[in-house]
XYZ file of C-alpha atoms in Angstrom:
556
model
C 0.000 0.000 0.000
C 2.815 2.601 0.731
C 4.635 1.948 -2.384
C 1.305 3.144 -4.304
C 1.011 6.033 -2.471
C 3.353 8.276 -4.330
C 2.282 6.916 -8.034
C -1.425 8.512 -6.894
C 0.443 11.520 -5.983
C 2.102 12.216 -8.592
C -0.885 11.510 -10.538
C -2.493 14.428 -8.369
C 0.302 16.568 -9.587
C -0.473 16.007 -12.792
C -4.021 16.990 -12.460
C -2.765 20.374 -10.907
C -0.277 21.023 -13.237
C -2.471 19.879 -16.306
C -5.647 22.993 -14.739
C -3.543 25.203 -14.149
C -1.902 24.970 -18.047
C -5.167 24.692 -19.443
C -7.250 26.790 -17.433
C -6.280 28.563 -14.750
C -7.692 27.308 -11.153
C -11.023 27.047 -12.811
C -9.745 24.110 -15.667
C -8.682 21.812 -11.947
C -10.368 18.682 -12.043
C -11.453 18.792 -8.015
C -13.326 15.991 -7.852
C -10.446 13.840 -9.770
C -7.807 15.681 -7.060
C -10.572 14.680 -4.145
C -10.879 11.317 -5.095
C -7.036 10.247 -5.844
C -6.206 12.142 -2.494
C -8.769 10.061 -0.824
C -7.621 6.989 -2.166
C -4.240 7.830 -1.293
C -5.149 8.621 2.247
C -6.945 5.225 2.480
C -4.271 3.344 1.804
C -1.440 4.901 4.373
C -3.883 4.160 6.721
C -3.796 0.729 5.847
C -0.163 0.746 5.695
C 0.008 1.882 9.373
C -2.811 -0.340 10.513
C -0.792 -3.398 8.644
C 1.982 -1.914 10.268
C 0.577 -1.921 13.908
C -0.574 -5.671 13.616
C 2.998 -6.833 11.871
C 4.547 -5.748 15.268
C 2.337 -7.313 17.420
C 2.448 -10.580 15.710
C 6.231 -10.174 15.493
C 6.480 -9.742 19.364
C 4.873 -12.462 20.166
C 6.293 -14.598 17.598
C 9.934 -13.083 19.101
C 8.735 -13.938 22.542
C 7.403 -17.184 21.890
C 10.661 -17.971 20.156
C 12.946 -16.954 23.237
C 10.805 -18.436 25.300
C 11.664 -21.864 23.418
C 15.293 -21.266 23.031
C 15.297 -20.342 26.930
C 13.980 -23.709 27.519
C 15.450 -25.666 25.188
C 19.087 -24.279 27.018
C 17.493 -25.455 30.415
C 16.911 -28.621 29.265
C 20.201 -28.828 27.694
C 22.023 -27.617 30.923
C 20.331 -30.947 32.442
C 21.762 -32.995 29.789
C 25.414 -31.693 29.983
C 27.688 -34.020 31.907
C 29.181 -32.595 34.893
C 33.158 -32.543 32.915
C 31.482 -29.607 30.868
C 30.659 -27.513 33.674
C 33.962 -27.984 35.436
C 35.849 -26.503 32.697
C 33.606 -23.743 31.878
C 33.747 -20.771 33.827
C 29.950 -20.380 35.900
C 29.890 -17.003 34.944
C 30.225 -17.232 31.550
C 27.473 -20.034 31.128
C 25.485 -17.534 32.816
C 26.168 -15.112 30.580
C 25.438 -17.486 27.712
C 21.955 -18.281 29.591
C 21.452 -14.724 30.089
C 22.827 -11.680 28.595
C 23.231 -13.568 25.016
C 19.507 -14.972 25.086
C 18.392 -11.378 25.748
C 20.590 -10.098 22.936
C 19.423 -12.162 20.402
C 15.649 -11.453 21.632
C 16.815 -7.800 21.530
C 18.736 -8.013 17.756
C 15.317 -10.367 16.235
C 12.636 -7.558 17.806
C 14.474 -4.451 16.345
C 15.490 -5.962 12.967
C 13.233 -8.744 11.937
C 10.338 -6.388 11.468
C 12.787 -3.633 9.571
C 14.270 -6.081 7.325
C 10.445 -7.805 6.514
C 9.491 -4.292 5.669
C 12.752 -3.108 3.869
C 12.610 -6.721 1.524
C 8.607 -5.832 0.838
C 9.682 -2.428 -0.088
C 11.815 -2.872 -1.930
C 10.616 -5.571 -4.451
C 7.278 -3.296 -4.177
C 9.355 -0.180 -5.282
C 11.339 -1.715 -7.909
C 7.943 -2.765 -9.373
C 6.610 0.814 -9.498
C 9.880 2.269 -10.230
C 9.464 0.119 -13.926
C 6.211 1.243 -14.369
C 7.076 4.901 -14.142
C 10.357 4.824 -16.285
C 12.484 1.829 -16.994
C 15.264 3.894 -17.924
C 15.232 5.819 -14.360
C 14.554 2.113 -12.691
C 17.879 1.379 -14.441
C 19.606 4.588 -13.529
C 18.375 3.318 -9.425
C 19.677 -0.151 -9.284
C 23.420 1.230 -10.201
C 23.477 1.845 -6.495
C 22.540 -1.656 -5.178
C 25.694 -3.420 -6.250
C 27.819 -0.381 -4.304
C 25.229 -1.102 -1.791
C 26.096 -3.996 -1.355
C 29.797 -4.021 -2.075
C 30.202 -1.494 0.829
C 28.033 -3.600 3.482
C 30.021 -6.740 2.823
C 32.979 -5.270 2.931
C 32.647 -3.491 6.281
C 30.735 -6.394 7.828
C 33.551 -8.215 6.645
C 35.666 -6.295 9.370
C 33.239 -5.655 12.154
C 32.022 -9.392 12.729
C 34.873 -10.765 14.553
C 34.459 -7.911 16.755
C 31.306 -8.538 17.754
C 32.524 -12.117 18.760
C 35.170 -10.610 20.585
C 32.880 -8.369 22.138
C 30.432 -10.846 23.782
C 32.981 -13.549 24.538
C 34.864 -10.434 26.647
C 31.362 -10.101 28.041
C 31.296 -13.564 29.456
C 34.792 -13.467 30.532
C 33.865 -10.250 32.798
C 30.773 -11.777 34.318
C 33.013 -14.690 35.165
C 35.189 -12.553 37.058
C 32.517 -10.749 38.498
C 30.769 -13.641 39.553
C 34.135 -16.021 40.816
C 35.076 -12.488 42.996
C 31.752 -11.645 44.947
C 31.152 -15.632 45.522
C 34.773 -15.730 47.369
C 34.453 -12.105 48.601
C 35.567 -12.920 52.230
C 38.563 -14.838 50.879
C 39.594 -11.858 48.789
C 38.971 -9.366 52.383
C 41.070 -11.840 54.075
C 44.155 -12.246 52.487
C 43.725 -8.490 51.099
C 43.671 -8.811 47.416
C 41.246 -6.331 46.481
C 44.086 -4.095 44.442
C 44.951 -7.673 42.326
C 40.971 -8.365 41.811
C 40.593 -4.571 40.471
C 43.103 -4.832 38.042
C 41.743 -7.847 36.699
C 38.954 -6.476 36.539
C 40.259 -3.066 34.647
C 42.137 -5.440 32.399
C 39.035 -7.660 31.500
C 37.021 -4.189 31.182
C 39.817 -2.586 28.793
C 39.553 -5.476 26.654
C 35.425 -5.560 26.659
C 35.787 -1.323 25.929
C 38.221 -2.241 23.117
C 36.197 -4.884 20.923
C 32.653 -3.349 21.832
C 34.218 0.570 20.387
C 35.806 -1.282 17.265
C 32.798 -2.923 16.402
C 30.396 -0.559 16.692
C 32.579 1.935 15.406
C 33.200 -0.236 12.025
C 29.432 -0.897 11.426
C 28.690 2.791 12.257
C 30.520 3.557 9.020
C 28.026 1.482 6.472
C 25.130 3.953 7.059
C 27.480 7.207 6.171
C 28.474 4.995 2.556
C 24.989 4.140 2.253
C 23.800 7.786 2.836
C 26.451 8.733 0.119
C 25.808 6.368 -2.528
C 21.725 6.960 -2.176
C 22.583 10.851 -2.061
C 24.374 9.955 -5.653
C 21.769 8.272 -6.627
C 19.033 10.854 -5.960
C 21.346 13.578 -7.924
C 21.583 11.167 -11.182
C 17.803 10.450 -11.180
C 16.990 14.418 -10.316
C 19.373 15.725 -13.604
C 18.407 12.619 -15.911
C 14.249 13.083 -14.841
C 14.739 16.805 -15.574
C 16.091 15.994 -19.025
C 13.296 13.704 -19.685
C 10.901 16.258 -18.462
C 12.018 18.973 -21.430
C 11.986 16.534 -23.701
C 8.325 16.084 -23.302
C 9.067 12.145 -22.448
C 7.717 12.433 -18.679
C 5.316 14.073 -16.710
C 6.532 16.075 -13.862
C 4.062 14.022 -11.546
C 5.945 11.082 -12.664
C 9.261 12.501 -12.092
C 7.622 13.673 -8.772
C 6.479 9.806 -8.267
C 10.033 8.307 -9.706
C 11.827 10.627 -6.755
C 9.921 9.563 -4.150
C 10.337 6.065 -5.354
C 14.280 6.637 -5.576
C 14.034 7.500 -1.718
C 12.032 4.650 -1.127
C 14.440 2.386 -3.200
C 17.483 4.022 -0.870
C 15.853 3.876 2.354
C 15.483 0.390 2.965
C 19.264 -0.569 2.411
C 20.126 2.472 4.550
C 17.708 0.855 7.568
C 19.633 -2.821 6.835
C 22.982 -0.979 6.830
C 21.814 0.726 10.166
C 21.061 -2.206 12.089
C 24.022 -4.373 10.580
C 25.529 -3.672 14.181
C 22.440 -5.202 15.820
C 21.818 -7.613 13.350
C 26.331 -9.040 13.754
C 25.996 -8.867 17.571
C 23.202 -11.108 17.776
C 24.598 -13.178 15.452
C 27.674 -13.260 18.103
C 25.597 -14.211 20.564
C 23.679 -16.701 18.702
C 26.743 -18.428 17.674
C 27.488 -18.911 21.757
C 24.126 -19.846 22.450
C 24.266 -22.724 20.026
C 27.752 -23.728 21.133
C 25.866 -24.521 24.612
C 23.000 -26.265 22.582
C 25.634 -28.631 20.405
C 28.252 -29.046 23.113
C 28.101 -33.215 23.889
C 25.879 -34.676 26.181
C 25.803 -37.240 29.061
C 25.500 -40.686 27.822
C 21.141 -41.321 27.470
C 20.061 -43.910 29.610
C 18.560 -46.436 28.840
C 15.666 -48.565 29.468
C 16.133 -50.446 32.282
C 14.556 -53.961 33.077
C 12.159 -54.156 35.934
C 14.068 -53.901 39.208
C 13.139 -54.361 43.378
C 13.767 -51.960 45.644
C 17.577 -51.998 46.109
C 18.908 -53.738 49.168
C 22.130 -51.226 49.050
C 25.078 -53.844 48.088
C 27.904 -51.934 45.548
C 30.663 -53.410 43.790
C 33.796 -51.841 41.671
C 34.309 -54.262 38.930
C 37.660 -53.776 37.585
C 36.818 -49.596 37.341
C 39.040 -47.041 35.594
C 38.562 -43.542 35.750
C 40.554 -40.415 34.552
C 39.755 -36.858 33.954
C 42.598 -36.232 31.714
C 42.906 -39.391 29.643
C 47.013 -38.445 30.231
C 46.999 -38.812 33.897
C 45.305 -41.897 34.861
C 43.630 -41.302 37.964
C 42.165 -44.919 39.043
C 43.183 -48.037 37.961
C 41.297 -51.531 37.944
C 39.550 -50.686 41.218
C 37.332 -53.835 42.764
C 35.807 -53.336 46.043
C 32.650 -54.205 47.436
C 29.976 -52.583 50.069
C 28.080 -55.260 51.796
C 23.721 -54.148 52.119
C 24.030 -52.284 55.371
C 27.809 -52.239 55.805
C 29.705 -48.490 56.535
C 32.773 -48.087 54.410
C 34.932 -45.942 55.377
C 37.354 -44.021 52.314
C 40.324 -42.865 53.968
C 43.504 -41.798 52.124
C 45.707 -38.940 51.198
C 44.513 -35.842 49.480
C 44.206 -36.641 45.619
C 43.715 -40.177 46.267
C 40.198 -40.726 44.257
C 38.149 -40.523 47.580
C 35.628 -37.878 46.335
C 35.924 -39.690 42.915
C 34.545 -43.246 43.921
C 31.293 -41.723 45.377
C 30.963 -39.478 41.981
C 30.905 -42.481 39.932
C 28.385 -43.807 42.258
C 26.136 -41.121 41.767
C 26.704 -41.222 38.081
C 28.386 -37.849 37.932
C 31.026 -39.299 35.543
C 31.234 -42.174 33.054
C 33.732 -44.969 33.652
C 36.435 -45.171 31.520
C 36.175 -49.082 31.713
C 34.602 -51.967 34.143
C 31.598 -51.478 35.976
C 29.919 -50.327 39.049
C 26.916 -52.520 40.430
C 24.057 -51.905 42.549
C 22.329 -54.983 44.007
C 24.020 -57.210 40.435
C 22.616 -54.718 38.347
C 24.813 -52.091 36.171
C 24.033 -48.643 37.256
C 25.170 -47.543 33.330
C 21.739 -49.027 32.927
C 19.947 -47.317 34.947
C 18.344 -44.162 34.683
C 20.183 -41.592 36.701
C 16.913 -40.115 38.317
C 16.225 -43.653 39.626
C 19.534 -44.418 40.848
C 20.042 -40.899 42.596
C 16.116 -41.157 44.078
C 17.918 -44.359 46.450
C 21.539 -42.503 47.427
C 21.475 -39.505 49.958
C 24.594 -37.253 49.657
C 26.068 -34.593 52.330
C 28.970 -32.883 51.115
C 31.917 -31.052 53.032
C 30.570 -27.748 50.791
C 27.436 -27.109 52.043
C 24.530 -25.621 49.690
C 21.032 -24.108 50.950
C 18.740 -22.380 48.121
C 16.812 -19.049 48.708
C 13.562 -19.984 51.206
C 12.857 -20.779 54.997
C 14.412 -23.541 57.214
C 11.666 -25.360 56.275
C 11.839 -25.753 52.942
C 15.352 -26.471 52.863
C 15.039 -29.572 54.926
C 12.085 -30.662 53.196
C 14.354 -30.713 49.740
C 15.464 -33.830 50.104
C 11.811 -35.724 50.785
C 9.081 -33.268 49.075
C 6.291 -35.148 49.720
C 7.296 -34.941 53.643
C 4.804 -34.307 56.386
C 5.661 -31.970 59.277
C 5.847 -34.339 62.083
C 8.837 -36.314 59.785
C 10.282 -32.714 59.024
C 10.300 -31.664 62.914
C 11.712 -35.663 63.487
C 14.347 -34.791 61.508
C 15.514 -31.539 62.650
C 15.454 -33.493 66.536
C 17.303 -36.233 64.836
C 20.263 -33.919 63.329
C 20.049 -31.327 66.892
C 18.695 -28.882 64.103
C 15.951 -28.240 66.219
C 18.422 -26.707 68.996
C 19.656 -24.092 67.316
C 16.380 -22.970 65.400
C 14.443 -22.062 68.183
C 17.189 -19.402 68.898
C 15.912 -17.633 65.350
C 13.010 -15.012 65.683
C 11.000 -16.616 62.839
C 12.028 -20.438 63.851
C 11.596 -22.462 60.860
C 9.687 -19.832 58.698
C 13.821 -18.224 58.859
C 14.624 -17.007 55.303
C 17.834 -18.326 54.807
C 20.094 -18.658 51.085
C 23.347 -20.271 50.622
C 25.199 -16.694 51.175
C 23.412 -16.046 54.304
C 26.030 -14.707 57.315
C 22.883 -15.493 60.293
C 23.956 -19.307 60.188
C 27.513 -20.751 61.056
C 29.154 -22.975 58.473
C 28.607 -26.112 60.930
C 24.869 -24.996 61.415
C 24.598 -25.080 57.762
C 25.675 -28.268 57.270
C 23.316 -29.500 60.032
C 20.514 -28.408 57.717
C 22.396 -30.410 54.794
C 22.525 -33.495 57.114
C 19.070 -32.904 57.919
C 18.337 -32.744 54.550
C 19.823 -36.352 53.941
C 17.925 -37.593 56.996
C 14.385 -36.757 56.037
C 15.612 -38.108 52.299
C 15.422 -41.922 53.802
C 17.881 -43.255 51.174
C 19.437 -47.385 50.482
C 22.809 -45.932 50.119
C 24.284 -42.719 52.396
C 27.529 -41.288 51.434
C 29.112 -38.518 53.847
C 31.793 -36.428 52.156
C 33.404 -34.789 55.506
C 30.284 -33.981 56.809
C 30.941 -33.060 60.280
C 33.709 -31.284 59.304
C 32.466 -27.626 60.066
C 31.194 -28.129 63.206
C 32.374 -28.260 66.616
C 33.649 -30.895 68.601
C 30.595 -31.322 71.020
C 28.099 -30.829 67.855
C 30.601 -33.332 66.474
C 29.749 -35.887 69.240
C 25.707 -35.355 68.574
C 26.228 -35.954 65.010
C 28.099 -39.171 65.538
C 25.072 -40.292 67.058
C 22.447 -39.191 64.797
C 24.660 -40.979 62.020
C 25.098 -43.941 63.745
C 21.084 -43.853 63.635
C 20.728 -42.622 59.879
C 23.449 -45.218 58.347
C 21.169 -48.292 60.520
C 20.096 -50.788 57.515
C 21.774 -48.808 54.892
C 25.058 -48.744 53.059
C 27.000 -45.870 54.091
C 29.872 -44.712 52.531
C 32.052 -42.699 55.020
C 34.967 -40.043 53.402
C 36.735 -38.723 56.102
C 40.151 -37.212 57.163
C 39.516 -37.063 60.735
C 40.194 -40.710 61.308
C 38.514 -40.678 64.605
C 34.795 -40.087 62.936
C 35.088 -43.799 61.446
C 36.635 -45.766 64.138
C 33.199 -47.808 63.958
C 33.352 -48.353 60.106
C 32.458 -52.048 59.318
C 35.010 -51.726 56.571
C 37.847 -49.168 56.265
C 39.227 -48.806 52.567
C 42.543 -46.807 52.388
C 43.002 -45.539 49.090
C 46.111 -44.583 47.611
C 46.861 -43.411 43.893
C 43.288 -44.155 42.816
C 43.882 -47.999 43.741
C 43.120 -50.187 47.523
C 45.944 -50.270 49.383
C 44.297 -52.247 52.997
C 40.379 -52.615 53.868
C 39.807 -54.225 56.977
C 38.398 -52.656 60.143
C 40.515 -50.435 62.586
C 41.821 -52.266 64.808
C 42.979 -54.495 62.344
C 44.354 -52.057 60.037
C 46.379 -50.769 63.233
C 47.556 -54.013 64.089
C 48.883 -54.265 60.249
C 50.844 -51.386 60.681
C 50.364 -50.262 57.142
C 49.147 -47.147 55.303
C 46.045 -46.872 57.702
C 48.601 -47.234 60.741
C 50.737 -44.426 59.230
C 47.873 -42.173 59.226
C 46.066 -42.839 62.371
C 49.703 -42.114 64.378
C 50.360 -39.403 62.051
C 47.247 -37.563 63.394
C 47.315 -38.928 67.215
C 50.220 -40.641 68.396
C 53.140 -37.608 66.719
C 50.974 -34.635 69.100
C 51.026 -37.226 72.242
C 54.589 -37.658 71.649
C 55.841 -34.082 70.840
C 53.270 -33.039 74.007
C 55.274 -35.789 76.479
């Protein structure tokens, strides 16, 4: 409808100009004027009415579209094995999640609707422009090669600064992110000066790519300007020439200018928002990185199983990170339904490591792990995790009361089990202490709670979970001696009937173990109980006197 427009008025003009030549005002043709001017009318409205509904179906079809993509990154996130997240920086996959998703939702809204309207235009221009004069249509579309020339060749140059521009973006909310988590470490040892450099650094470098590229795609709508400004002059002088000649009408002149600027301004509009257009491509191309980056292995379906009895056994395992540095080596051990195992060892032993390929966290590099005869590589990792409670040394408690926190590891809980669990763990001792009891808003940065009153809530957690197989990464390792003591006990009652696996450097928190496993070098040194393992005088020996009988002697 808008490309008609100016054909009707320069049919208008040529109603004025043919009165006024003929006869004065008197020889107008009113009613002729009235009713092309009507028509013409008509139809911008329509063009701005078509206009109003093209952006409100391309918002929602935007919307609906990052809305998708937002999901489909959750669900991805979900899928990624845990080996991707270790090496990726948490800030920048937030960044990815984030900031990039809203670009591209940004880049699509401002430029999808432009470039629908500047591709209509144009092929509904060119049209017109033919119909008016082919040899001014010819005259225009000299300018869309140069057009085009000049926008490839400066997007050319401005791309990989766009890249650079959003990957410096991740790389700063990284930063950001790794130096307000560990705040009170950087306090501490004072390195506030060394954080704000990197910071300036990371900055410098995000100032430098974002002013390069928007600088270099700032300079395609000046050339486009130019060569349309060209453009206009050649069809102006050649039109006029026409004009004496008697082979045009000024109203089609009139109509064939307008057109030219029509013609112009929709390569102009796609030269203006090649910025927009090249940094959501950026971001795109790290969005889809995420989306194609390899998943966990898919489980499969698994044959109809009983509720697990709790017995594990290390088949001939393997495991590495790096595939250079073997980590452990044709591993067999076995946890008995019921049994505590107890992982002692020196730091970088594979201790953490055996209960992550328990929970699935990693794949084996070889053998197998069993639970109750039955591969867990063939289980679904929803079903085997439902059956294994987990308390780690680092504790974590999400955004919402006391409450809720315990109740994360058993949902469907009542309140009398969540109150029997908070007595169980001596949760219940220090809550009452809070002004809001267990209605306390608590997150995982919260400075109200001590680190060992946190991890109560974390053992709590595991308690009200009622899991087949309990493993306790240094769990009473941030709390006090005395608190210490009460845990012992309300672990002694939590690991009854299940199979509990025990890591632990205080070697006095496992003196009970059924089985003690010392691990050395990612393979099983001695297993046996403690006072066996003492009366071996091996690597367990070394370690018990190391922590107990070196202080009696240097106190004596």
């Amino acid at each position: 409808f808008s490309v008609i427009g100016p054909k009707l008025l320069g049919h208008a003009t040529d109603i004025l100009i043919k009165g006024l030549v003929h006869g004065g005002r008197r020889g107008i043709d009113f009613g002729a004027l009235h009713r092309v001017l009507i028509i013409a009318g008509v139809l911008y409205l329509a063009s701005s009415a078509l206009s109003y509904s093209q952006s409100y179906i391309l918002a929602g079809v935007v919307q609906r579209t990052m809305y998708r993509l937002r999901r489909d990154v959750e669900d991805k996130l979900n899928r990624l094995p845990l080996s991707y997240v270790d090496v990726h920086a948490r800030g920048d996959l937030l960044s990815r999640v984030t900031n990039d998703i809203d670009n591209i939702a940004q880049s699509l809204q401002q430029t999808l609707s432009q470039l629908l309207t500047a591709l209509l235009t144009l092929v509904g221009t060119l049209v017109m422009m033919l119909v008016v004069s082919r040899v001014l249509a010819i005259v225009a579309l000299v300018s869309v090669p140069l057009s085009l020339g000049s926008i490839r060749f400066i997007t050319s140059r401005s791309k990989p600064r766009f890249i650079a521009q959003w990957r410096e973006t991740g790389e700063l909310n990284a930063l950001v992110e790794e130096s307000f988590t560990g705040h009170n470490i950087v306090k501490a040892f004072g390195r506030q000066h060394e954080v704000e450099e990197q910071f300036r650094q990371t900055n410098d470098k995000l100032y430098d790519a974002s002013f390069r590229a928007q600088f270099i795609s700032g300079v395609i709508q000046p050339a486009m300007m130019l060569v349309g400004n060209l453009n206009f002059v050649a069809i102006a002088i050649i039109g006029g020439l026409r004009v004496a000649s008697g082979s045009m009408s000024i109203g089609d002149v009139q109509a064939f200018i307008q057109y030219s600027r029509q013609f112009t301004q929709p390569l102009t509009q796609v030269a203006s928002m090649v910025n927009l257009l090249q940094s959501g491509i950026a971001s795109a191309e790290r969005v889809f990185e995420l989306l194609d980056a390899e998943e966990q292995t898919p489980d499969l379906a698994p044959p109809p199983v009983e509720a697990p009895q709790g017995r594990v056994e290390f088949e001939h395992v393997s495991f590495s990170y790096d595939p250079n540095r073997p980590l452990i080596t044709d591993l067999c051990l076995v946890a008995e339904p019921g049994r505590t195992v107890a992982i002692v060892g020196p730091t970088g032993a594979g201790k953490t490591t055996l209960v992550n390929l328990i929970m699935r966290f990693y794949e084996l590099d070889s053998g197998r792990i069993l639970l109750d005869g039955q591969d867990i590589a063939t289980m679904p990792r929803a079903a085997l995790r439902s059956n294994i409670g987990m308390v780690l040394q680092d504790t974590w408690l999400f955004g919402g009361t006391i409450r809720e926190n315990i109740a994360y590891g058993n949902p469907r809980a009542t309140e009398e089990q969540i109150m029997e669990a908070a007595r169980a763990t001596y949760v219940d001792r220090f809550v009452h202490s809070l002004p809001d009891g267990y209605d306390t808003i608590i997150d995982d940065e919260d400075g109200t709670m001590s680190a060992g009153e946190k991890q109560l809530l974390t053992i709590a957690r595991a308690f009200l979970a009622d899991p087949t197989i309990l493993i306790l990464d240094e769990a009473t390792s941030s709390v006090d001696t005395r608190t210490e003591v009460l845990i012992q006990h309300a672990m002694a009652a939590l690991r009854s009937q299940r199979t509990s696996f025990v890591i632990a450097h205080r070697l006095s928190t496992i003196r009970d173990a059924d089985v003690i496993v010392v691990v050395e070098n990612g393979q099983v040194v001695e297993q046996g109980n403690h006072h066996s393992l003492l009366a071996a005088g091996g690597a367990y020996a070394n370690l018990y006197n190391a922590q107990f009988v070196a202080p009696a002697a240097e106190v004596s």
